[in-house]
XYZ file of C-alpha atoms in Angstrom:
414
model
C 267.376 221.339 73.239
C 264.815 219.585 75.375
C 261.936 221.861 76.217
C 259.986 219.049 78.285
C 260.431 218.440 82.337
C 261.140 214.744 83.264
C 257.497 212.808 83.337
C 256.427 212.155 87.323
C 255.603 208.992 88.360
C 251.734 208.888 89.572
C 253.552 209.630 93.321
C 255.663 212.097 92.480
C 252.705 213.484 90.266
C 250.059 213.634 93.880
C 252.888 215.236 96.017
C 253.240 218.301 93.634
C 249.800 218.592 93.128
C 249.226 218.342 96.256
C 251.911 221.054 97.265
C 250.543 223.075 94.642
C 247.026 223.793 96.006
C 248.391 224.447 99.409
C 250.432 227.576 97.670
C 248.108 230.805 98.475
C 247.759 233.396 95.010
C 247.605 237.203 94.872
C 244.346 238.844 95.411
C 244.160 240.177 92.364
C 243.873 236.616 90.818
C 241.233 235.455 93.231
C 238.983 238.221 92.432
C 239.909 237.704 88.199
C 238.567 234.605 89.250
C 235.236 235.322 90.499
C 235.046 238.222 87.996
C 235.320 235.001 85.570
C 232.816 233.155 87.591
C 230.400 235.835 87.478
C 230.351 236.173 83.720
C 230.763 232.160 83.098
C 227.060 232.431 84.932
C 225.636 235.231 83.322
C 227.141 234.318 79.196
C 226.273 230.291 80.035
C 222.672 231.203 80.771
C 222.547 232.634 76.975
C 224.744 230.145 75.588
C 222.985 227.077 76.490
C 219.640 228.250 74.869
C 220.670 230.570 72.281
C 221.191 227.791 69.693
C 217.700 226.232 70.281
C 216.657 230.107 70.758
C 217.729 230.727 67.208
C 216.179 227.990 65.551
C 212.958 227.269 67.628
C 211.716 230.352 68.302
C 213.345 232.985 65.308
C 213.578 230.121 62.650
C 217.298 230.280 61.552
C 219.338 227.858 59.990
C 222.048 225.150 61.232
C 224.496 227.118 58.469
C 223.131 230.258 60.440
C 224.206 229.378 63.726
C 227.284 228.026 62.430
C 227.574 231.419 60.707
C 226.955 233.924 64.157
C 229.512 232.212 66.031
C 232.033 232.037 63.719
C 231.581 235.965 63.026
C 231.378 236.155 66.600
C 234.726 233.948 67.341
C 236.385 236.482 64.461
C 234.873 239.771 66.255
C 236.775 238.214 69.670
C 239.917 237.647 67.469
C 240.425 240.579 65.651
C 239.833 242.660 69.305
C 242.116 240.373 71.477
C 245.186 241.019 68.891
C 245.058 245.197 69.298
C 244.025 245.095 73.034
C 246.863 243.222 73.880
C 249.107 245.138 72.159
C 247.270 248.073 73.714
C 247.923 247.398 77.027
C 251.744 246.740 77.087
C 251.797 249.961 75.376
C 249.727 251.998 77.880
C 251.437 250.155 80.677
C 248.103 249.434 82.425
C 245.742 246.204 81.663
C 242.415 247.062 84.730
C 241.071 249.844 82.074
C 240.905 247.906 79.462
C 239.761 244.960 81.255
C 237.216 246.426 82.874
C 236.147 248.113 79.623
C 235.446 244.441 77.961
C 233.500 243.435 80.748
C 231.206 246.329 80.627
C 230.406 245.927 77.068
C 229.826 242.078 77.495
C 227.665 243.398 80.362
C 225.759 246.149 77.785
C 225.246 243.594 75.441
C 223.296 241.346 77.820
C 219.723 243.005 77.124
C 219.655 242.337 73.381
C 219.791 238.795 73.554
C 215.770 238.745 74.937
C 214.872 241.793 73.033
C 215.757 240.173 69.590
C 213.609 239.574 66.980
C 215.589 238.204 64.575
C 218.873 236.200 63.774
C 220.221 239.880 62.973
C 219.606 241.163 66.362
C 221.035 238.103 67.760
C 224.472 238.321 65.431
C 224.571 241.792 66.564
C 224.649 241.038 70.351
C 227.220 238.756 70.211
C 229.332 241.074 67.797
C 229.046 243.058 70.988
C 229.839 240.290 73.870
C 233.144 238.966 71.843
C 233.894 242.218 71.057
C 234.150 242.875 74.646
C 235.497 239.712 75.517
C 238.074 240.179 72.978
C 239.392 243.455 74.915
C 239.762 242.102 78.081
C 241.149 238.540 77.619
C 244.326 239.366 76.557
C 245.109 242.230 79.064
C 243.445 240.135 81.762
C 245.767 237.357 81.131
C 248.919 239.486 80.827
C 247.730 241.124 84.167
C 247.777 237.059 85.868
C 250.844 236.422 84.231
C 252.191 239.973 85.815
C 251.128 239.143 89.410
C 252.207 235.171 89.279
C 255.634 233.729 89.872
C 256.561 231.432 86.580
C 256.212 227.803 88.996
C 252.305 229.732 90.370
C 251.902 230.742 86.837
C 249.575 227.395 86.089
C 247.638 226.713 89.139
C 246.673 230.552 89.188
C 245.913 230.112 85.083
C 244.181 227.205 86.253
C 242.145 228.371 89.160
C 240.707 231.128 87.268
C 239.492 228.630 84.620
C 238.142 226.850 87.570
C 235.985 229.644 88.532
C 234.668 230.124 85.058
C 233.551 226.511 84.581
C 231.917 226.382 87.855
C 229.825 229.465 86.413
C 229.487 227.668 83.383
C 227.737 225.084 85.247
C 225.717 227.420 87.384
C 224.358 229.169 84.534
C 222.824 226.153 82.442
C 221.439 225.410 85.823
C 219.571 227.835 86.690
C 218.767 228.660 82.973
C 217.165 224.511 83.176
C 215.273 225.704 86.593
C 213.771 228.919 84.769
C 212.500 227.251 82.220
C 210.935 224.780 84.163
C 209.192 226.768 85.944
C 208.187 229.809 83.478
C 207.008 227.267 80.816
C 210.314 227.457 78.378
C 210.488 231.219 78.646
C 213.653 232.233 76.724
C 213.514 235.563 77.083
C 213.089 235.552 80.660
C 216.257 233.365 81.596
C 217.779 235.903 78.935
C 216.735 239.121 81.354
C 217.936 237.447 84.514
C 221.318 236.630 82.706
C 221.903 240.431 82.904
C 222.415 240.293 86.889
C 225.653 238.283 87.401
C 227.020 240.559 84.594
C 226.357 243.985 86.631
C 228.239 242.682 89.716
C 231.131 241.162 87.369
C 231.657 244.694 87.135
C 231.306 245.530 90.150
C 233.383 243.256 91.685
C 235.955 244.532 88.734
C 235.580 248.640 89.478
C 235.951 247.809 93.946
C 238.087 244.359 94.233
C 240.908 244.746 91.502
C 243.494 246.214 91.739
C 245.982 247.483 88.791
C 249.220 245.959 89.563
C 252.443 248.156 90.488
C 254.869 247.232 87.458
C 257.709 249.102 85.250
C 255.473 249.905 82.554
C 253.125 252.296 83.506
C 255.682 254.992 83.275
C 257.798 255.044 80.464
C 256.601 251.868 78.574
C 258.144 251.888 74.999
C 255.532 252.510 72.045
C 254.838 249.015 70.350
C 256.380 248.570 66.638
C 255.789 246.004 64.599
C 259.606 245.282 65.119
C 258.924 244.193 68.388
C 257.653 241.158 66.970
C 261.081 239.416 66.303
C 261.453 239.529 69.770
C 259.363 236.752 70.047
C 261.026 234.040 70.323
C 261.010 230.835 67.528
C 259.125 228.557 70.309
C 256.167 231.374 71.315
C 255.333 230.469 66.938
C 255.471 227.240 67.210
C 252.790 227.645 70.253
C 250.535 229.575 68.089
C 250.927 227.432 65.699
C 249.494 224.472 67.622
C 246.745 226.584 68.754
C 245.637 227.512 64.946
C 245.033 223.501 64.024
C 244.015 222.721 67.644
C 241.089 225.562 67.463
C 240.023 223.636 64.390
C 239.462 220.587 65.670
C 237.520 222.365 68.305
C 233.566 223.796 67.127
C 231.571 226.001 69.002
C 229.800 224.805 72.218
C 226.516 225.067 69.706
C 227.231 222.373 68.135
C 227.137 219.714 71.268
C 223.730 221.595 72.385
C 222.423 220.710 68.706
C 223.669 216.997 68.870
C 221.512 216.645 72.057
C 219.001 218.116 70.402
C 219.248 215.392 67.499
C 219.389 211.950 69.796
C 216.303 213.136 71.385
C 216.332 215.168 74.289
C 214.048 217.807 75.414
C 214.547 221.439 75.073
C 214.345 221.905 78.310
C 216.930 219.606 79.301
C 219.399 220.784 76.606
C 221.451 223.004 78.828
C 222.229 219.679 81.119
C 224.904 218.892 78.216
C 226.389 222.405 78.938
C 226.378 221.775 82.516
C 228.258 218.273 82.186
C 231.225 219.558 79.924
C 231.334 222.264 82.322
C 231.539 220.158 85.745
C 234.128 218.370 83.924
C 236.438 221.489 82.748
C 235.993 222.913 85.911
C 237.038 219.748 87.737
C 239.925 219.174 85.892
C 240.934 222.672 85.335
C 242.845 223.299 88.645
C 244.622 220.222 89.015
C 245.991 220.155 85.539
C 246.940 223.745 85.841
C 249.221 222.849 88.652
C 250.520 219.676 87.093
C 251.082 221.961 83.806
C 254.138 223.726 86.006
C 255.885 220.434 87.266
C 254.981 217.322 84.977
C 256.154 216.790 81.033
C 253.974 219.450 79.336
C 253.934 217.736 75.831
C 252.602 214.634 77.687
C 249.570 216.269 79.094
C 248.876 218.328 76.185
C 249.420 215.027 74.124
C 247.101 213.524 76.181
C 244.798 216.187 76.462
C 244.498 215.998 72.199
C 244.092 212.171 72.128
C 240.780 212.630 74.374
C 239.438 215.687 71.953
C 239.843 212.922 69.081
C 237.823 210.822 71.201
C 235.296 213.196 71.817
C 234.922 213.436 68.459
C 235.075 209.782 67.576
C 232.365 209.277 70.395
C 229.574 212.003 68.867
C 230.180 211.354 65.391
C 229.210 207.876 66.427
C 226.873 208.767 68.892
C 222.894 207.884 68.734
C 221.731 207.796 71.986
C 221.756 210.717 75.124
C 224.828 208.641 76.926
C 226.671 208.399 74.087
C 226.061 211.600 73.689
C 226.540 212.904 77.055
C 229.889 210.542 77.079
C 231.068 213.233 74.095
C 230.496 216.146 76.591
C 232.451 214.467 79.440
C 235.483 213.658 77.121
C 235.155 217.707 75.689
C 235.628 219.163 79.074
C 238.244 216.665 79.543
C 240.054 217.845 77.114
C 239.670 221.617 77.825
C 240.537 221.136 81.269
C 243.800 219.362 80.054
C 244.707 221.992 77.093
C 243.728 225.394 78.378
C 245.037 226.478 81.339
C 248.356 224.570 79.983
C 248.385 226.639 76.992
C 247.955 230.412 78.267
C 250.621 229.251 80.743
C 253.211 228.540 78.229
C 252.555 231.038 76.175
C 253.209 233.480 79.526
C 256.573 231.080 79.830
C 257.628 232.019 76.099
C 257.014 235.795 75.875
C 259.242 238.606 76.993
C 257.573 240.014 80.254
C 257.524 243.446 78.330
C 255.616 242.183 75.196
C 253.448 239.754 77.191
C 249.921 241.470 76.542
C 251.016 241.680 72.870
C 251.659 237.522 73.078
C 248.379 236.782 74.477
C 246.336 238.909 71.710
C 248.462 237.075 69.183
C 247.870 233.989 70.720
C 244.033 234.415 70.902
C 243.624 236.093 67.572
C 244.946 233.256 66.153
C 242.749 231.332 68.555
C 239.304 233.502 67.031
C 240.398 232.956 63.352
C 240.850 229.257 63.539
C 237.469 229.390 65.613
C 235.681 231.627 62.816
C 236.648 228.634 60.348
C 235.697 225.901 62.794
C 232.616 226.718 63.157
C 231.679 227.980 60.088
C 233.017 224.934 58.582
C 230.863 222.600 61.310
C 227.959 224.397 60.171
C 228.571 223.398 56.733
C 229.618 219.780 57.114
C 226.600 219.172 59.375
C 224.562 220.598 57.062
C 225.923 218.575 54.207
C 226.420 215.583 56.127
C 224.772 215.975 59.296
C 226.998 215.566 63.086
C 228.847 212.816 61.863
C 230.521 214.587 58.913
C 231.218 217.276 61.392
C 232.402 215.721 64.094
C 234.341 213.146 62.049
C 235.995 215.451 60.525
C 237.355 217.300 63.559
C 238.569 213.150 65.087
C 241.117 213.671 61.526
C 242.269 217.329 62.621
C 243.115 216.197 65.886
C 245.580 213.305 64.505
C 247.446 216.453 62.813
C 247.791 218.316 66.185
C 248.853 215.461 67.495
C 251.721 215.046 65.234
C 253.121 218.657 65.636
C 252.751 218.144 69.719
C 255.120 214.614 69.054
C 257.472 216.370 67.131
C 257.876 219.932 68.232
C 259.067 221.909 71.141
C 257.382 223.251 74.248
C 258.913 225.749 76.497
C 259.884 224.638 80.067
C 258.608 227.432 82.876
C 261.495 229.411 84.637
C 264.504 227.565 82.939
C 262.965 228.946 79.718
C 265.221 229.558 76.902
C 264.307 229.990 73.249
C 265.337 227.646 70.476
């Protein structure tokens, strides 16, 4: 059958989007959303030093920090998958979301209290490990408390949120170095402060939502897992050779490192793919419910090539910083798009359950991503890398050409 809606003329495309960010979401989503904000500030901070961090001031490796975020990506994988399942089984998703958050949040001070690349790999065991426990319930709990034609622009606005912390954080982790002298550590301390009121914000502003679970939900079996339907696969399926294509932020912080540009200034790369993401985040979350899906996701994979393409190429800071406009392109495209369909294709019962399958498969293909980056670039330096994620991407975008996507409300499985 055809899974894809008719493809909008630009018109038809500005009236729904329009229409779409007049429509007012739940509470609960708005406050997931600056829950998501607050920790995009607080882990962006980290992230957009931690590679230079590793190998300027503790002395590790390119393979190294190819090697801690791919154990980390695993860590967030191999959580996501049982605290998904978890929470359709316990019939409640705020404990164990607000669980993950507070470990991210504990795992905060070991980042400037590290000594080594162990330390390091040991704090972010901790922060995916936490992240891995809430994404999938917090997602199911979005998916719960959003109508299937909301179900993108509320995916989308809480990506939003996030981004815009993404950006935040590199920019205030740019302003504290400038004015402490390049003090790591110190934007690593403040980074703990957004994280305590995440929680906050989590234990006083969300609520758990009133559903049919909670009492009476039906012990998960492994047999549950034919109820997924044929199309929910082929969705994960995309997502394994997509995450391939797609390395670790680390590695765009590293290329700006390479064409020249000051360690200070490093985190502005961040900060640009961010703006970008969290720009196009929204809108393409609400075009995601009305517009040909397989167009924009098409679309959304032809720019990653590009990205790639554009740093493997790349010797200068704008070519460069051209790379991290076309990557948060492409995220804001893909992302909110994706956890959307995959809340289209799963049984409402089973939905936590989809979306730690969906993002353990996510955190494996990661694992190997940027593992695999690591060793290309350190074979072959960024273009090896990079060029070999531009050859990935032709594969996804193959499978998108050729196989189904699931429609929102008039879904129906193969």
């Amino acid at each position: 059958m055809n899974t894809d809606k008719p493809i909008a003329s630009p018109s038809n495309a500005y009236d729904v989007l329009a229409q779409g960010l007049r429509q007012p979401l739940p509470r609960n989503v708005v406050a997931l959303g600056v829950v998501s904000l607050l920790m995009g500030i607080s882990s962006q901070m980290i992230h957009s030093l931690l590679p230079l961090f590793l190998i300027t001031v503790l002395g590790a490796s390119t393979v190294s920090v190819g090697i801690i975020e791919g154990v980390a990506e695993a860590t967030n994988a191999f959580a996501k998958v049982f605290a998904g399942a978890l929470s359709d089984w316990l019939g409640r998703r705020k404990p164990l979301v607000l669980f993950g958050y507070g470990l991210a949040t504990v795992s905060k001070p070991l980042f400037p209290l590290a000594g080594d690349a162990t330390t390091v790999l040991i704090a972010r065991f901790i922060d995916r490990s936490g992240k891995g426990i809430r994404d999938a319930p917090r997602d199911a709990m979005l998916a719960d408390q959003l109508p299937a034609r909301t179900r993108g622009p509320g995916f989308g606005l809480r990506l939003a949120l996030f981004t815009i912390g993404s950006v935040v954080g590199p920019l205030l982790a740019i302003g504290i170095m400038l004015s402490s002298g390049g003090d790591f550590r110190l934007v690593f301390w403040i980074a703990t402060i957004p994280a305590v009121l995440c929680v906050v914000i989590l234990l006083v502003a969300v609520k758990e939502p009133v559903n049919g679970r909670a009492n009476g939900a039906a012990r998960f079996t492994w047999r549950d897992l034919t109820r997924l339907p044929v199309i929910f696969w082929w969705l994960v399926a995309i997502t394994a050779v997509l995450e391939l294509t797609r390395f670790s932020q680390a590695f765009l912080l590293l290329k700006a490192r390479e064409v020249g540009v000051a360690t200070t200034w490093v985190p502005a790369f961040l900060i640009l793919m961010s703006a970008v993401y969290g720009i196009a985040a929204y809108p393409c979350g609400i075009l995601a419910d009305r517009v040909n899906r397989r167009l924009q996701l098409g679309a959304g994979v032809f720019v990653l090539a590009a990205c790639h393409v554009t740093l493997a190429i790349a010797g200068s800071v704008w070519m460069s910083a051209l790379g991290a406009v076309l990557w948060g392109l492409q995220m804001g495209m893909t992302q909110g798009l994706m956890a959307a369909a995959i809340a289209d294709a799963a049984p409402e019962d089973l939905r936590g359950t989809a979306f730690g399958i969906y993002y353990f498969v996510d955190g494996v293909a990661s694992l190997l991503a940027s593992s695999g980056a690591g060793l290309l670039w350190n074979i072959g330096g960024s273009s090896l890398a990079f060029g070999a994620g531009a050859v990935l991407a032709t594969t996804v975008a193959l499978m998108i050409a050729f196989g189904p996507l699931p429609r929102t409300r008039d879904f129906s499985p193969l």
